[in-house]
Amino acid sequence: QVQVVESGGGLVQTGGSLRLSCVAPGRTISSMFMGWFRQAPGKEREFVAYIIRGAGTAYYADPVKGRFTISRDNAKNTVYLQMNSLKPEDTAIYYCAADLRMGSGQRDTWNYWGQGTQVTVSS
């Protein structure tokens, strides 16, 4: 079992920025695929971004391209989601996900999930 813990959510205004953090205590994050998903009210959980094991290549969902950046700090053993130019449509619970074997934009391919952190963007 892999424990995944997100933090950093909050309330921001349109155009603002927020940085989410994700850790997996007892695990080396660079050895896992790490991803971010979000779930807005009335919607299914959707892919936001993920970073591949080792090399660290990042992939993004179209709605966040150019605004969000997923990154990994190996020294801190932490994955981040930097969110800039936030829009009300970004309001959701954001979940960090981890997997030992694979990463993708499909939520059912990820084995380990955090509890979620709320991001609210006001107009």
CSV table of C-alpha atoms in Angstrom, one decimal:
chain,number,residue,atom,x,y,z
A,1,GLN,CA,0.0,0.0,0.0
A,2,VAL,CA,1.2,3.5,-0.9
A,3,GLN,CA,0.0,6.4,1.2
A,4,VAL,CA,-0.5,9.6,-0.8
A,5,VAL,CA,-1.1,13.0,0.9
A,6,GLU,CA,-2.0,16.3,-0.8
A,7,SER,CA,-1.9,19.8,0.6
A,8,GLY,CA,-2.0,23.4,-0.5
A,9,GLY,CA,-5.6,23.9,-1.5
A,10,GLY,CA,-7.5,27.0,-0.7
A,11,LEU,CA,-9.7,29.9,-1.9
A,12,VAL,CA,-8.3,32.2,-4.6
A,13,GLN,CA,-9.7,34.8,-7.0
A,14,THR,CA,-9.8,34.4,-10.7
A,15,GLY,CA,-6.3,35.0,-12.2
A,16,GLY,CA,-4.6,34.0,-9.0
A,17,SER,CA,-2.2,31.2,-8.3
A,18,LEU,CA,-1.9,28.2,-6.0
A,19,ARG,CA,0.6,25.5,-5.5
A,20,LEU,CA,-0.4,22.0,-4.4
A,21,SER,CA,2.0,19.5,-2.9
A,22,CYS,CA,2.0,15.8,-2.8
A,23,VAL,CA,4.0,13.4,-0.8
A,24,ALA,CA,4.1,9.6,-0.4
A,25,PRO,CA,5.7,8.9,3.0
A,26,GLY,CA,8.1,6.0,2.9
A,27,ARG,CA,8.3,5.9,-0.8
A,28,THR,CA,10.7,7.4,-3.4
A,29,ILE,CA,8.5,9.6,-5.5
A,30,SER,CA,10.8,9.5,-8.5
A,31,SER,CA,10.4,5.8,-8.7
A,32,MET,CA,6.6,6.2,-9.2
A,33,PHE,CA,4.3,7.7,-11.8
A,34,MET,CA,2.6,10.7,-10.1
A,35,GLY,CA,-0.5,12.4,-11.2
A,36,TRP,CA,-3.1,15.0,-10.4
A,37,PHE,CA,-6.8,14.6,-11.0
A,38,ARG,CA,-9.7,16.8,-10.0
A,39,GLN,CA,-13.4,16.5,-9.4
A,40,ALA,CA,-15.8,19.3,-9.7
A,41,PRO,CA,-19.4,19.3,-8.3
A,42,GLY,CA,-21.6,17.1,-10.5
A,43,LYS,CA,-18.7,15.9,-12.6
A,44,GLU,CA,-16.6,12.8,-12.7
A,45,ARG,CA,-13.0,12.8,-11.6
A,46,GLU,CA,-10.9,14.1,-14.5
A,47,PHE,CA,-7.2,14.0,-15.5
A,48,VAL,CA,-5.1,17.1,-14.9
A,49,ALA,CA,-1.5,16.2,-15.3
A,50,TYR,CA,1.0,13.5,-14.6
A,51,ILE,CA,4.8,13.0,-14.5
A,52,ILE,CA,6.5,9.9,-15.6
A,53,ARG,CA,8.7,7.8,-13.4
A,54,GLY,CA,12.4,8.6,-13.5
A,55,ALA,CA,12.8,10.9,-16.5
A,56,GLY,CA,10.1,13.3,-15.3
A,57,THR,CA,8.4,14.0,-18.6
A,58,ALA,CA,5.1,15.8,-17.9
A,59,TYR,CA,1.7,15.5,-19.6
A,60,TYR,CA,-1.4,17.7,-19.3
A,61,ALA,CA,-5.0,17.8,-20.0
A,62,ASP,CA,-6.0,20.4,-22.6
A,63,PRO,CA,-7.9,22.7,-20.2
A,64,VAL,CA,-4.8,23.3,-18.0
A,65,LYS,CA,-2.1,23.4,-20.7
A,66,GLY,CA,-0.1,26.6,-20.4
A,67,ARG,CA,-1.4,27.4,-16.9
A,68,PHE,CA,-0.5,24.4,-14.7
A,69,THR,CA,2.8,22.8,-14.2
A,70,ILE,CA,3.5,19.5,-12.6
A,71,SER,CA,7.0,19.1,-11.2
A,72,ARG,CA,9.0,16.9,-8.9
A,73,ASP,CA,11.6,17.9,-6.4
A,74,ASN,CA,13.6,14.7,-5.8
A,75,ALA,CA,15.6,16.2,-2.9
A,76,LYS,CA,12.3,17.0,-1.1
A,77,ASN,CA,10.6,13.8,-2.4
A,78,THR,CA,7.6,16.0,-3.3
A,79,VAL,CA,5.5,16.5,-6.4
A,80,TYR,CA,3.9,19.8,-7.0
A,81,LEU,CA,1.1,21.2,-9.1
A,82,GLN,CA,1.7,24.9,-9.8
A,83,MET,CA,-1.6,26.4,-10.9
A,84,ASN,CA,-1.5,29.9,-12.5
A,85,SER,CA,-4.2,32.0,-14.1
A,86,LEU,CA,-6.9,30.2,-12.2
A,87,LYS,CA,-10.4,30.2,-13.5
A,88,PRO,CA,-13.7,29.4,-11.8
A,89,GLU,CA,-13.8,26.3,-13.9
A,90,ASP,CA,-10.8,25.1,-12.0
A,91,THR,CA,-12.8,24.8,-8.8
A,92,ALA,CA,-12.7,21.2,-7.7
A,93,ILE,CA,-11.3,18.8,-5.2
A,94,TYR,CA,-7.8,18.0,-6.4
A,95,TYR,CA,-6.4,14.5,-5.9
A,96,CYS,CA,-2.8,13.3,-6.1
A,97,ALA,CA,-2.4,9.8,-7.5
A,98,ALA,CA,0.6,7.4,-7.6
A,99,ASP,CA,1.3,4.2,-9.4
A,100,LEU,CA,4.3,1.9,-9.5
A,101,ARG,CA,3.8,0.7,-13.0
A,102,MET,CA,2.0,3.1,-15.3
A,103,GLY,CA,0.7,6.6,-15.7
A,104,SER,CA,-2.1,7.8,-17.9
A,105,GLY,CA,-5.0,10.2,-18.2
A,106,GLN,CA,-7.4,7.5,-17.2
A,107,ARG,CA,-8.3,7.5,-13.5
A,108,ASP,CA,-8.9,3.8,-13.3
A,109,THR,CA,-5.2,3.0,-14.2
A,110,TRP,CA,-4.0,4.6,-10.9
A,111,ASN,CA,-3.7,2.5,-7.9
A,112,TYR,CA,-3.1,4.9,-5.1
A,113,TRP,CA,-4.9,8.1,-4.2
A,114,GLY,CA,-4.7,10.9,-1.7
A,115,GLN,CA,-7.7,12.3,0.2
A,116,GLY,CA,-8.1,15.4,-1.9
A,117,THR,CA,-7.6,19.1,-1.3
A,118,GLN,CA,-10.2,21.7,-2.2
A,119,VAL,CA,-9.4,24.4,-4.6
A,120,THR,CA,-12.0,27.2,-5.0
A,121,VAL,CA,-11.7,30.0,-7.5
A,122,SER,CA,-14.0,32.9,-7.1
A,123,SER,CA,-15.1,35.4,-9.7
